[in-house]
XYZ file of C-alpha atoms in Angstrom:
720
model
C -21.811 -8.008 50.863
C -20.186 -6.963 47.578
C -17.073 -4.792 47.410
C -16.439 -2.825 44.219
C -13.034 -1.176 43.837
C -11.947 0.802 40.813
C -8.322 1.697 41.375
C -6.393 4.250 39.312
C -2.866 4.255 40.687
C -3.322 5.141 44.328
C -6.727 6.760 43.752
C -9.904 4.969 44.777
C -12.864 5.915 42.623
C -15.322 4.462 45.128
C -15.141 3.755 48.845
C -12.638 1.121 49.962
C -15.349 -0.840 51.675
C -19.091 -0.702 52.131
C -20.685 -2.005 55.367
C -24.232 -3.301 54.988
C -26.450 -1.961 57.807
C -30.107 -1.322 58.363
C -31.249 2.238 57.981
C -33.155 2.072 61.308
C -31.121 -0.365 63.376
C -27.403 0.266 63.856
C -26.837 -2.655 66.177
C -24.013 -5.049 65.341
C -24.742 -8.165 63.364
C -24.754 -11.307 65.479
C -23.040 -13.335 62.740
C -20.136 -12.832 60.286
C -20.171 -13.026 56.476
C -17.141 -14.325 54.555
C -15.974 -12.368 51.564
C -16.441 -14.092 48.220
C -13.220 -15.801 47.138
C -13.062 -13.780 43.917
C -12.928 -10.542 45.913
C -10.556 -11.798 48.553
C -8.193 -13.048 45.852
C -7.940 -9.572 44.333
C -7.477 -7.531 47.518
C -3.706 -7.936 47.455
C -3.724 -5.512 44.508
C -4.695 -2.702 46.900
C -1.195 -2.837 48.341
C 0.372 -1.906 45.016
C 1.310 1.672 44.300
C 1.117 3.461 40.951
C 3.146 1.671 38.312
C 5.702 4.410 37.720
C 6.750 4.313 41.389
C 8.384 0.949 40.721
C 10.816 2.408 38.204
C 14.286 3.009 39.643
C 14.915 6.333 37.955
C 18.316 6.807 39.565
C 19.574 3.566 37.995
C 17.719 4.164 34.724
C 17.625 7.941 34.118
C 16.524 7.636 30.456
C 13.928 4.916 31.070
C 10.305 5.967 30.618
C 7.242 3.939 31.455
C 4.625 4.590 28.805
C 0.994 3.966 27.919
C -0.709 4.012 24.511
C -4.065 5.753 24.324
C -6.346 7.725 22.054
C -5.128 11.319 21.986
C -8.642 12.747 22.295
C -9.309 10.595 25.374
C -6.300 12.139 27.090
C -7.130 15.653 25.905
C -10.630 15.268 27.423
C -9.149 15.420 30.931
C -11.198 12.582 32.435
C -10.568 9.077 33.655
C -7.975 8.220 30.998
C -6.050 11.409 31.757
C -5.918 10.640 35.479
C -4.835 7.058 34.861
C -2.022 8.171 32.540
C -0.800 10.961 34.818
C -0.820 8.718 37.899
C 0.880 5.659 36.479
C 3.131 6.650 33.574
C 5.884 9.004 32.437
C 5.184 8.874 28.724
C 2.372 8.455 26.179
C 1.989 7.112 22.650
C -0.983 8.251 20.588
C -2.694 5.240 19.018
C -3.546 6.933 15.707
C -3.513 10.720 15.989
C 0.101 11.147 14.873
C -0.104 8.843 11.845
C -0.093 10.063 8.260
C -3.699 9.202 7.381
C -4.956 11.015 10.497
C -3.358 14.293 9.461
C -3.158 14.361 5.643
C -6.284 14.944 3.545
C -7.017 13.697 0.034
C -5.725 16.958 -1.448
C -2.489 16.811 0.566
C -3.460 19.498 3.053
C -2.439 18.719 6.634
C -4.385 19.252 9.852
C -2.379 18.882 13.060
C -5.027 20.289 15.422
C -5.354 17.098 17.471
C -1.570 16.708 17.627
C -1.128 20.266 18.895
C -3.835 19.812 21.548
C -2.269 16.505 22.603
C 1.119 18.186 23.068
C -0.459 20.981 25.128
C -2.298 18.487 27.339
C 0.877 16.415 27.826
C 2.789 19.490 28.927
C 0.069 20.332 31.424
C 0.056 16.770 32.752
C 3.835 16.553 32.997
C 4.074 13.623 30.561
C 6.321 13.215 27.553
C 5.181 11.834 24.174
C 6.720 9.042 22.132
C 6.020 9.875 18.482
C 4.278 7.170 16.453
C 5.039 7.218 13.521
C 6.842 9.170 10.766
C 7.528 6.514 8.099
C 5.149 3.580 7.565
C 3.412 1.739 4.736
C 0.048 1.399 6.515
C -2.491 4.097 7.409
C -1.247 6.363 4.650
C -3.461 8.580 2.491
C -3.228 6.361 -0.575
C -5.468 8.573 -2.693
C -3.200 11.566 -2.264
C 0.093 9.685 -2.549
C -0.939 7.669 -5.611
C -2.219 10.900 -7.118
C 1.276 12.352 -6.856
C 2.513 9.471 -9.013
C -0.055 9.790 -11.782
C 1.078 10.110 -15.375
C 1.995 13.663 -16.305
C -0.033 15.305 -19.035
C 1.732 16.758 -22.047
C 0.645 19.941 -23.801
C -1.117 19.119 -27.058
C -1.366 21.298 -30.161
C -4.548 20.175 -31.963
C -3.080 21.354 -35.275
C 0.108 19.326 -34.856
C 0.267 15.804 -36.223
C 1.840 12.968 -34.257
C 3.316 9.700 -35.464
C 1.387 6.574 -34.502
C 3.360 3.351 -34.850
C 1.577 0.666 -36.893
C 4.341 -1.886 -37.351
C 7.882 -2.618 -36.198
C 10.585 -5.242 -36.684
C 13.486 -4.925 -34.236
C 16.406 -7.119 -35.262
C 18.044 -6.691 -31.841
C 15.312 -8.873 -30.345
C 13.760 -10.868 -33.180
C 13.795 -12.059 -36.751
C 16.200 -12.845 -39.582
C 15.360 -11.826 -43.115
C 11.932 -12.924 -44.279
C 13.122 -13.588 -47.823
C 16.276 -12.935 -49.822
C 17.525 -13.463 -53.358
C 21.176 -13.280 -54.408
C 22.037 -13.506 -58.097
C 24.478 -16.254 -59.087
C 26.965 -13.570 -60.174
C 27.556 -12.521 -56.534
C 26.394 -15.598 -54.672
C 29.901 -16.484 -53.488
C 30.665 -12.941 -52.349
C 27.398 -12.009 -50.532
C 25.874 -13.129 -47.202
C 22.609 -11.992 -45.572
C 21.791 -12.901 -41.970
C 21.496 -11.899 -38.320
C 24.482 -10.494 -36.425
C 23.596 -11.506 -32.858
C 26.521 -9.666 -31.316
C 25.466 -6.363 -32.893
C 21.732 -7.108 -32.678
C 21.028 -6.282 -36.291
C 20.404 -7.620 -39.770
C 23.685 -7.671 -41.700
C 24.318 -7.729 -45.483
C 27.942 -8.321 -46.523
C 28.987 -7.926 -50.177
C 32.701 -8.170 -50.916
C 32.366 -7.511 -54.669
C 29.814 -5.125 -56.188
C 27.353 -6.669 -58.668
C 26.593 -5.396 -62.143
C 22.964 -4.632 -61.173
C 21.477 -3.382 -57.897
C 18.695 -5.976 -57.920
C 21.250 -8.814 -57.953
C 21.173 -8.518 -54.122
C 17.602 -8.022 -52.872
C 15.822 -9.052 -49.693
C 12.784 -8.407 -47.490
C 13.449 -6.532 -44.254
C 9.752 -6.470 -43.215
C 6.701 -8.493 -44.193
C 2.918 -8.650 -43.653
C 2.532 -4.878 -43.507
C -0.775 -3.390 -42.216
C -0.752 -0.595 -44.844
C -3.972 0.388 -46.629
C -4.137 1.679 -50.184
C -4.358 5.445 -50.492
C -3.261 6.159 -46.936
C -0.092 8.126 -46.184
C 2.662 6.439 -44.145
C 6.199 6.966 -42.965
C 8.895 4.290 -43.312
C 11.701 4.572 -40.749
C 14.932 2.543 -40.845
C 17.889 2.584 -38.446
C 20.929 1.816 -40.611
C 24.680 2.222 -41.007
C 27.358 0.958 -43.424
C 31.051 0.210 -43.475
C 31.214 3.112 -45.922
C 28.766 5.688 -47.255
C 26.290 4.255 -49.715
C 22.714 3.968 -50.902
C 19.909 1.434 -50.304
C 16.987 1.182 -52.722
C 13.622 -0.024 -51.413
C 10.004 -0.623 -52.319
C 7.017 -0.739 -49.930
C 3.977 -2.800 -50.865
C 3.057 -6.131 -52.495
C 4.563 -7.485 -55.728
C 1.633 -6.012 -57.618
C 2.529 -2.433 -56.751
C 5.000 -0.662 -54.510
C 5.980 2.836 -53.433
C 9.710 3.154 -54.178
C 12.601 5.229 -52.926
C 16.177 5.130 -51.609
C 18.093 5.791 -48.377
C 21.577 7.253 -48.314
C 23.568 6.084 -45.285
C 27.000 6.605 -43.714
C 29.166 4.882 -41.095
C 27.156 6.022 -38.024
C 23.852 4.589 -36.750
C 21.138 6.964 -37.961
C 17.383 6.953 -38.484
C 16.122 7.679 -41.985
C 12.474 8.481 -42.799
C 10.603 8.129 -46.095
C 7.022 9.347 -46.471
C 4.867 7.503 -49.003
C 1.290 6.795 -50.027
C 0.391 3.113 -50.181
C -0.427 2.102 -53.766
C -1.843 -1.261 -52.620
C -2.873 -2.987 -49.413
C -0.262 -4.750 -47.287
C 2.904 -6.255 -48.716
C 6.518 -6.011 -47.604
C 9.595 -3.805 -47.554
C 11.928 -4.938 -50.350
C 15.502 -3.601 -50.370
C 18.275 -3.798 -53.004
C 21.980 -3.121 -52.496
C 23.881 -5.078 -55.175
C 25.934 -2.039 -56.270
C 27.360 -1.542 -52.752
C 30.571 -3.312 -51.746
C 30.910 -3.562 -47.973
C 28.705 -4.194 -44.960
C 25.224 -2.790 -44.369
C 23.612 -3.183 -40.915
C 19.925 -2.582 -40.166
C 18.742 -2.315 -36.528
C 14.989 -1.928 -37.056
C 12.222 -1.105 -39.520
C 9.061 0.793 -38.531
C 5.884 1.992 -40.244
C 3.930 5.017 -38.930
C 0.889 6.999 -39.887
C 0.297 10.588 -38.787
C -2.823 11.905 -37.133
C -4.007 14.647 -34.827
C -3.277 13.752 -31.179
C -6.120 12.113 -29.282
C -6.485 13.567 -25.798
C -8.906 10.996 -24.392
C -10.022 7.481 -25.268
C -12.536 5.157 -23.653
C -11.149 1.797 -22.557
C -13.687 -0.941 -21.848
C -13.203 -2.375 -18.355
C -16.387 -4.288 -17.406
C -19.432 -5.617 -19.288
C -22.666 -7.105 -17.936
C -24.974 -9.206 -20.140
C -27.905 -11.426 -19.175
C -29.041 -15.033 -19.570
C -32.711 -15.898 -20.005
C -34.468 -16.850 -16.800
C -35.525 -15.245 -13.497
C -34.011 -11.989 -12.263
C -30.388 -12.878 -11.388
C -29.497 -10.308 -8.702
C -30.624 -8.888 -5.389
C -34.184 -7.540 -5.642
C -34.623 -3.793 -5.017
C -38.342 -3.269 -5.452
C -38.927 -5.400 -8.515
C -37.495 -8.502 -10.140
C -37.682 -8.153 -13.935
C -37.179 -11.462 -15.745
C -34.528 -11.978 -18.411
C -36.260 -12.436 -21.786
C -34.365 -12.642 -25.078
C -31.146 -11.893 -23.165
C -32.605 -8.623 -21.846
C -33.775 -7.460 -18.422
C -37.449 -6.832 -19.200
C -38.880 -3.857 -17.257
C -42.629 -3.371 -17.258
C -43.748 -0.088 -15.616
C -45.049 -0.571 -12.091
C -44.594 2.876 -10.539
C -41.589 3.978 -8.461
C -39.015 1.214 -8.515
C -35.343 0.450 -9.052
C -33.344 -2.598 -10.071
C -29.761 -3.751 -9.637
C -28.500 -4.348 -13.181
C -24.761 -4.724 -12.512
C -23.546 -5.983 -9.090
C -20.522 -4.286 -7.558
C -18.653 -7.552 -7.103
C -18.469 -7.809 -10.885
C -17.680 -4.133 -11.385
C -14.452 -3.186 -9.559
C -13.237 0.255 -10.615
C -10.062 2.220 -10.012
C -10.142 5.918 -9.290
C -10.838 7.968 -12.418
C -13.451 9.156 -14.888
C -15.856 6.673 -16.501
C -18.664 6.404 -19.038
C -21.417 3.788 -19.053
C -23.165 2.570 -22.183
C -26.683 1.125 -21.865
C -27.785 -0.980 -24.820
C -31.571 -0.898 -24.523
C -34.919 -0.905 -26.304
C -37.852 1.293 -25.249
C -41.487 0.965 -26.205
C -41.775 4.779 -26.380
C -39.996 8.018 -25.483
C -39.814 8.479 -21.723
C -38.413 10.844 -19.102
C -37.456 10.635 -15.452
C -35.296 7.531 -15.770
C -32.043 7.603 -13.732
C -28.935 5.470 -13.351
C -27.005 5.343 -10.065
C -23.516 3.950 -9.527
C -22.431 3.486 -5.892
C -19.641 1.665 -4.057
C -21.574 0.199 -1.160
C -24.518 0.995 1.083
C -22.930 2.735 4.073
C -23.141 6.399 4.877
C -19.696 7.024 3.423
C -20.401 5.204 0.122
C -19.900 7.254 -3.020
C -23.105 7.535 -5.048
C -23.379 9.165 -8.465
C -26.771 9.523 -10.161
C -27.383 10.745 -13.720
C -30.459 11.160 -15.919
C -31.022 8.562 -18.679
C -32.571 9.856 -21.922
C -35.011 7.257 -23.294
C -36.023 7.175 -26.967
C -38.393 4.775 -28.667
C -36.674 1.849 -30.371
C -33.198 0.370 -30.089
C -30.329 2.666 -29.089
C -27.181 2.969 -26.970
C -27.160 5.600 -24.259
C -23.828 7.102 -23.206
C -23.645 8.401 -19.607
C -20.773 10.270 -17.908
C -19.571 9.284 -14.412
C -16.693 11.604 -13.485
C -14.521 11.539 -10.357
C -15.106 7.928 -9.352
C -13.258 7.326 -6.066
C -12.631 3.629 -6.660
C -14.134 0.441 -5.257
C -16.808 -2.095 -6.203
C -19.676 -0.201 -7.834
C -23.268 -1.415 -8.051
C -25.092 -0.061 -11.115
C -28.790 0.582 -10.399
C -31.397 1.519 -13.008
C -34.244 3.643 -11.670
C -37.146 3.970 -14.128
C -38.981 6.026 -11.489
C -42.467 6.816 -12.877
C -41.594 6.306 -16.554
C -44.381 4.404 -18.307
C -42.242 2.889 -21.111
C -41.398 -0.795 -21.225
C -37.605 -1.169 -21.241
C -35.434 -4.066 -22.349
C -31.840 -3.699 -21.146
C -29.479 -5.792 -23.254
C -26.141 -4.905 -21.661
C -24.213 -2.468 -19.459
C -20.701 -1.539 -20.584
C -18.365 0.403 -18.300
C -15.429 2.252 -19.890
C -12.624 4.205 -18.252
C -11.727 7.540 -19.805
C -7.963 7.562 -20.317
C -5.907 10.569 -21.342
C -3.581 9.767 -24.202
C -1.529 12.950 -23.916
C 0.172 11.679 -20.781
C 3.329 9.740 -20.016
C 4.355 7.897 -16.849
C 6.745 9.530 -14.432
C 10.214 8.082 -14.556
C 11.516 6.233 -11.452
C 13.714 9.256 -10.784
C 10.711 11.613 -10.959
C 8.700 9.390 -8.622
C 11.531 9.288 -6.099
C 11.989 13.049 -6.263
C 8.235 13.635 -5.829
C 7.912 11.308 -2.846
C 11.076 12.651 -1.212
C 9.376 16.046 -1.306
C 6.148 14.544 0.088
C 7.970 12.812 2.959
C 9.882 15.981 3.831
C 6.656 17.991 3.700
C 4.935 15.546 6.071
C 7.799 15.374 8.553
C 8.222 19.151 8.542
C 4.519 19.603 9.288
C 4.630 17.141 12.190
C 7.767 18.722 13.660
C 6.168 22.170 13.499
C 3.064 20.831 15.244
C 5.064 19.215 18.067
C 7.403 22.200 18.420
C 10.400 20.249 19.721
C 8.442 18.705 22.627
C 8.493 15.162 21.207
C 12.108 14.014 21.471
C 11.717 10.314 20.591
C 10.047 8.817 17.503
C 9.313 5.663 15.612
C 11.123 7.145 12.640
C 10.217 4.120 10.486
C 7.672 1.487 11.462
C 7.507 -2.173 10.393
C 10.017 -2.062 7.550
C 11.114 -5.731 7.647
C 8.941 -8.170 5.694
C 9.506 -11.351 7.683
C 10.202 -13.307 4.502
C 12.346 -13.511 1.387
C 16.112 -13.252 1.151
C 17.979 -9.991 0.619
C 20.946 -11.850 -0.859
C 22.848 -11.887 2.429
C 20.659 -14.393 4.260
C 18.310 -11.883 5.895
C 14.679 -10.928 5.330
C 13.805 -8.401 2.647
C 11.923 -5.176 3.291
C 8.169 -4.858 3.039
C 7.058 -4.215 -0.544
C 3.918 -4.230 -2.666
C 5.654 -7.065 -4.526
C 5.770 -9.477 -1.575
C 2.353 -8.990 0.046
C -1.199 -9.982 -0.853
C -3.087 -8.070 -3.532
C -5.339 -6.626 -0.819
C -2.382 -5.357 1.229
C -0.760 -3.915 -1.886
C -3.992 -2.044 -2.617
C -4.570 -0.760 0.924
C -0.998 0.212 1.814
C 1.562 2.564 0.327
C 5.101 1.203 0.235
C 7.378 4.261 0.163
C 10.456 2.040 -0.130
C 9.300 0.739 -3.522
C 9.919 4.244 -4.870
C 12.592 5.701 -2.572
C 14.718 2.538 -2.504
C 15.380 0.040 0.269
C 18.319 1.973 1.667
C 17.385 5.571 0.851
C 13.857 5.183 2.296
C 15.007 5.131 5.907
C 17.858 7.555 5.259
C 15.428 10.120 3.813
C 13.053 9.887 6.799
C 15.896 10.075 9.339
C 17.419 13.098 7.611
C 14.055 14.864 7.466
C 13.348 14.164 11.145
C 16.682 15.572 12.298
C 16.501 18.616 10.009
C 12.962 19.713 10.834
C 13.204 18.872 14.546
C 16.176 21.234 14.841
C 14.409 23.925 12.797
C 11.258 23.819 14.933
C 12.374 24.224 18.503
C 14.153 20.909 19.013
C 16.829 21.471 21.670
C 17.109 18.192 23.581
C 18.784 15.213 21.886
C 16.476 13.579 19.335
C 16.169 9.782 19.605
C 15.037 7.945 16.481
C 13.891 4.315 16.657
C 13.130 1.731 14.006
C 10.128 -0.185 15.314
C 8.899 -3.661 14.311
C 6.853 -6.650 15.431
C 7.600 -10.398 15.814
C 11.176 -9.691 16.870
C 10.674 -12.279 19.634
C 9.556 -14.920 17.087
C 10.422 -18.517 17.929
C 9.299 -20.060 14.608
C 12.316 -18.610 12.802
C 14.721 -18.436 15.753
C 14.534 -14.624 15.967
C 15.505 -14.168 12.320
C 13.439 -11.009 12.057
C 15.315 -9.162 14.803
C 18.599 -10.364 13.306
C 17.438 -9.010 9.942
C 16.478 -5.668 11.467
C 19.909 -5.243 13.062
C 21.472 -6.144 9.692
C 19.380 -3.556 7.842
C 20.185 -0.853 10.388
C 23.869 -1.490 9.690
C 23.159 -1.059 5.953
C 21.178 2.157 6.489
C 23.953 3.608 8.637
C 26.700 2.560 6.214
C 26.559 5.947 4.476
C 28.315 7.465 7.501
C 25.585 10.099 7.839
C 22.432 8.287 8.906
C 22.189 7.631 12.646
C 19.502 5.408 14.166
C 19.473 5.656 17.948
C 17.334 2.739 18.955
C 15.243 -0.312 18.180
C 11.605 -0.629 19.180
C 10.158 -4.087 19.738
C 6.368 -4.199 19.722
C 5.772 -7.470 21.609
C 2.094 -8.159 20.935
C 2.516 -11.514 22.655
C 0.337 -14.345 23.970
C 0.642 -16.537 27.036
C 0.270 -20.231 26.153
C -1.350 -22.939 28.262
C 0.913 -25.481 26.556
C 4.053 -25.572 28.701
C 6.391 -26.556 25.870
C 5.120 -23.761 23.646
C 5.307 -21.235 26.463
C 8.902 -22.221 27.257
C 9.854 -21.723 23.605
C 8.242 -18.278 23.627
C 10.109 -17.281 26.772
C 13.439 -18.589 25.458
C 13.108 -16.482 22.338
C 12.113 -13.383 24.280
C 15.442 -13.757 26.053
C 17.266 -14.313 22.746
C 15.670 -11.186 21.331
C 16.826 -9.086 24.281
C 20.337 -10.526 23.922
C 20.451 -9.617 20.210
C 19.132 -6.128 20.943
C 21.647 -5.646 23.737
C 24.498 -6.696 21.437
C 23.364 -4.155 18.823
C 24.503 -1.339 21.091
C 21.302 0.570 20.301
C 18.788 1.964 22.756
C 16.008 -0.568 23.340
C 12.351 0.246 23.901
C 9.403 -2.133 24.208
C 7.001 0.055 22.279
C 3.676 -1.796 22.204
C 3.475 -4.479 24.892
C 0.185 -6.319 25.307
C -0.845 -9.930 25.851
C -3.587 -12.443 25.095
C -4.065 -16.037 26.228
C -3.995 -19.219 24.103
C -5.491 -22.409 25.549
C -4.322 -26.011 25.064
C -6.365 -26.234 21.850
C -4.542 -23.287 20.349
C -7.601 -21.051 20.709
C -7.475 -17.441 21.824
C -9.492 -17.124 25.042
C -11.897 -14.196 25.338
C -11.919 -12.106 28.516
C -15.324 -13.363 29.600
C -14.072 -16.962 29.561
C -10.771 -16.437 31.380
C -10.137 -18.340 34.629
C -8.311 -17.024 37.658
C -5.415 -19.394 36.926
C -5.127 -18.124 33.367
C -5.064 -14.495 34.541
C -2.293 -15.366 36.985
C -0.318 -17.142 34.250
C -0.489 -13.949 32.201
C 0.677 -11.987 35.218
C 3.700 -14.265 35.530
C 4.534 -13.805 31.849
C 4.360 -10.007 32.161
C 6.689 -10.235 35.139
C 9.056 -12.471 33.169
C 9.215 -10.112 30.162
C 9.758 -6.946 32.192
C 12.361 -8.553 34.484
C 14.307 -10.012 31.550
C 14.346 -6.604 29.891
C 16.111 -5.107 32.913
C 18.371 -8.117 33.421
C 19.598 -8.417 29.829
C 19.476 -4.883 28.396
C 22.325 -2.772 29.844
C 21.124 0.229 31.851
C 22.603 2.666 29.322
C 20.432 1.102 26.599
C 17.170 0.937 28.567
C 14.855 3.557 27.049
C 11.422 2.420 28.140
C 8.450 0.086 28.100
C 5.056 1.130 26.772
C 1.923 -0.859 27.623
C -0.217 -0.803 24.466
C -3.615 -1.507 26.084
C -4.571 0.005 29.429
C -7.799 -2.011 29.644
C -9.150 -5.213 28.169
C -10.254 -4.863 24.563
C -13.988 -4.412 23.868
C -15.546 -7.220 21.860
C -16.139 -4.892 18.899
C -12.585 -3.560 18.818
C -10.505 -3.959 15.673
C -7.486 -4.643 17.894
C -7.580 -8.065 19.597
C -11.329 -7.679 20.105
C -12.655 -9.223 23.323
C -9.218 -10.310 24.576
C -7.784 -9.753 28.108
C -4.999 -7.472 26.915
C -5.122 -4.820 29.667
C -3.561 -4.237 33.059
C -6.982 -2.969 34.121
C -10.333 -4.497 33.225
C -13.017 -2.663 31.281
C -14.163 -0.955 34.512
C -10.621 0.250 35.271
C -10.140 -2.201 38.145
C -6.644 -3.587 38.503
C -6.020 -7.125 37.251
C -3.457 -9.747 38.222
C -1.426 -8.560 35.229
C -1.021 -5.196 36.993
C 0.809 -6.986 39.784
C 2.984 -8.966 37.396
C 3.934 -5.794 35.506
C 4.713 -3.932 38.742
C 6.756 -6.840 40.114
C 8.753 -6.947 36.913
C 9.490 -3.215 37.195
C 10.541 -3.529 40.832
C 12.693 -6.589 40.196
C 10.762 -8.857 42.561
């Protein structure tokens, strides 16, 4: 006889017991049947009440027992809703209240799910713990990076601009290239570098009879071309007002002129037409008595401003032999360094694999260098970043002319990614030989980068806009938030012996690409201050009446490998953020995505450092909330054990560890600082889950039956 119990709090979803009888004979059985041990071993769980009944609310009036769940699952009003309402005081939405869930690529915000979640929570009598306002992950990178793009400048097509061809900066490089001092003034003239001033310096104590008695090169190996107009620019000053003669060009022919200078650093320009190719800038100052200093020399030419240029980013060529890529209908060989297409009907071929063609967001052009046996129509080229339903795919027509030619094709609004390039001759009957594929990015030249100050100002606005939108959507109902999530890097040294903050500079290239590190632009200290200020301002302006509690949340605070250095670093950074006398952080959230270890020594170390973490948090004086508690199991080999392979003893060990964590929280954290514990996973994780897939992380199993961990959690709450 098999008993199946699915227990949600005190509710039984099926009968407590089923008695096996015949449908025609109700006489008593003449023998007894023992219950299977696995069922008998679980029946003690029936005696447990709903989890929240074990919270001593009179001793802990601010403490809330929470559960994390998908907002839409709770809004649906089914099994998840009943479980949450029966067992918990508080909820955390897994993703619905994060930036990427609410902010579209154009910056527009949709808080429909958030608003429905708040309404459902009110109806169910549960509060919501907000997760999260400031974070580097799950941001809309496309929108945020778009805010930081170079700003375009207005361009007058009739106005010429100076394009620098050549520069010598004496503050960073170079002495004179050549100098000649006549014997008459040799003892009274020096030419050399003044390192303190960062300039070339010519000192003449006694004026010479002729100007050319003191002459020297101040620039050499010029890129000038005969007949072309240029501008010579010199930054110069003297100990007194004077004049400097010069010639631009080789010894065989130079454009000549003179600069008048005074005692202040000033730029002087001289426009000339090159009378020969190349050469040098020769200067003469023998008639001047005093000191002449030259900071730099530059050569420019003027031209109409170019709005866009094409910058080559990727090129694909071919090596003779069999078709080198994945076949897509045909496999043209490589002959004479060309993919050789012979018409065979409807077909397509991969001519540039995406792994070799990574592209950033932007506008692109592709050049096909090909030969056709005749004019043809119907040929297409597709560029796509993958093969899933959400892959971007852009297809354009390819004009084919007989003979050798390069075809230029526009690919605007590329989203970014690894783009396969696919040639589709369709039904064209021409033989094609593709020599190369060249991908160029179209770059606007009439743009300049935002300054750091402009970037900070822009992102301060964006953060305020986001927080204001969220506070309007929650209407003052959500009174506690992860104001900033996972700010501490867990590595580096901030100069005071603590970990640095997360940054695109101290993570992998993949993380830097996928995340958006607000602090890199707002500053390590102002980042948190800006989010805190926005939260308090817009909460008060949108119905916030009850005290607002703001937490800084992070993971690995219980780490034993660094003796809890991360939690020590977090407390240190909170002190720095609050040092302005304005910023107030109410609490610290510790995630505690832990594992129970079969190795007794390892497990003891983990438990010791859980206690140390609670002690450090208690000493901080801040409210303390376990925000994301869940647990896996690690066997003696250091391997994570999947739910299907767990033994009864392992489940019970996890139960004991839950009990230990929850009890130590209440023992070590003073009652006035106890703000809550949130279980991150109600049930065990499905095998295909992105979060601890297939692991026994729940208090209920996948069928919503209580597990041994339920008992351990409840015992910890009750203080057993």
